[in-house]
Amino acid sequence: MRMPEKSDLPVILILGFLGITGYHVPLVFGEVTVTAGAASLLIASGPIFTALLATLFLGERLKSGGGWGLG
């Protein structure tokens, strides 16, 4: 993989900022409106949704260990 061009850096920084902000702001608002147990379940389920979205949209394959881990 090659390094990005200098002209790509502003777009990368903007998308990185928006991606992190777009995740954390709704997450914090969601966490303050639910109980601590529900908030911890919300945080703990992040890797599950990441794996499922990667399978659906990026064509990633889950091996048997990944399936057991999701379960």
XYZ file of C-alpha atoms in Angstrom:
71
model
C 0.000 0.000 0.000
C 1.417 3.351 -0.936
C 1.367 6.469 1.198
C -1.378 9.007 0.454
C -0.576 12.082 -1.586
C -0.194 15.389 0.235
C -3.318 16.643 -1.520
C -5.310 13.809 0.112
C -4.339 14.727 3.684
C -7.006 17.432 4.289
C -9.760 15.048 3.189
C -8.335 12.265 5.367
C -8.203 14.576 8.383
C -11.753 15.856 7.845
C -13.178 12.361 7.374
C -11.261 11.089 10.404
C -12.586 13.924 12.552
C -16.149 13.453 11.333
C -15.936 9.668 11.725
C -14.726 9.825 15.321
C -17.107 12.642 16.225
C -20.012 10.961 14.429
C -19.457 7.864 16.548
C -18.690 9.298 19.974
C -21.287 12.090 20.190
C -24.329 9.816 19.616
C -22.731 7.147 21.796
C -22.346 9.532 24.740
C -25.893 10.827 24.347
C -27.130 7.240 24.248
C -25.137 6.245 27.301
C -26.479 9.037 29.490
C -30.072 8.068 28.724
C -29.830 4.379 29.640
C -28.729 2.398 32.678
C -25.092 1.501 33.284
C -25.737 -2.145 32.388
C -27.309 -1.264 29.068
C -24.479 1.163 28.312
C -21.860 -1.509 28.987
C -23.713 -3.925 26.711
C -23.780 -1.240 24.031
C -20.005 -0.768 24.281
C -19.285 -4.495 24.443
C -21.335 -5.207 21.301
C -19.241 -2.862 19.134
C -16.856 -5.579 17.873
C -19.817 -7.804 16.991
C -21.348 -5.133 14.773
C -17.941 -4.373 13.257
C -17.466 -8.021 12.294
C -20.984 -8.308 10.883
C -20.688 -5.104 8.855
C -17.287 -6.186 7.522
C -18.835 -9.486 6.458
C -21.793 -7.824 4.761
C -20.148 -4.857 3.075
C -16.459 -5.744 2.667
C -16.723 -9.428 1.830
C -14.715 -10.503 4.882
C -15.058 -14.135 5.876
C -15.585 -15.286 9.420
C -13.738 -18.440 10.321
C -15.192 -20.898 12.789
C -13.400 -19.198 15.677
C -14.936 -15.887 14.644
C -18.396 -17.397 14.610
C -17.871 -18.835 18.089
C -16.553 -15.485 19.254
C -19.636 -13.691 17.980
C -21.833 -16.184 19.777
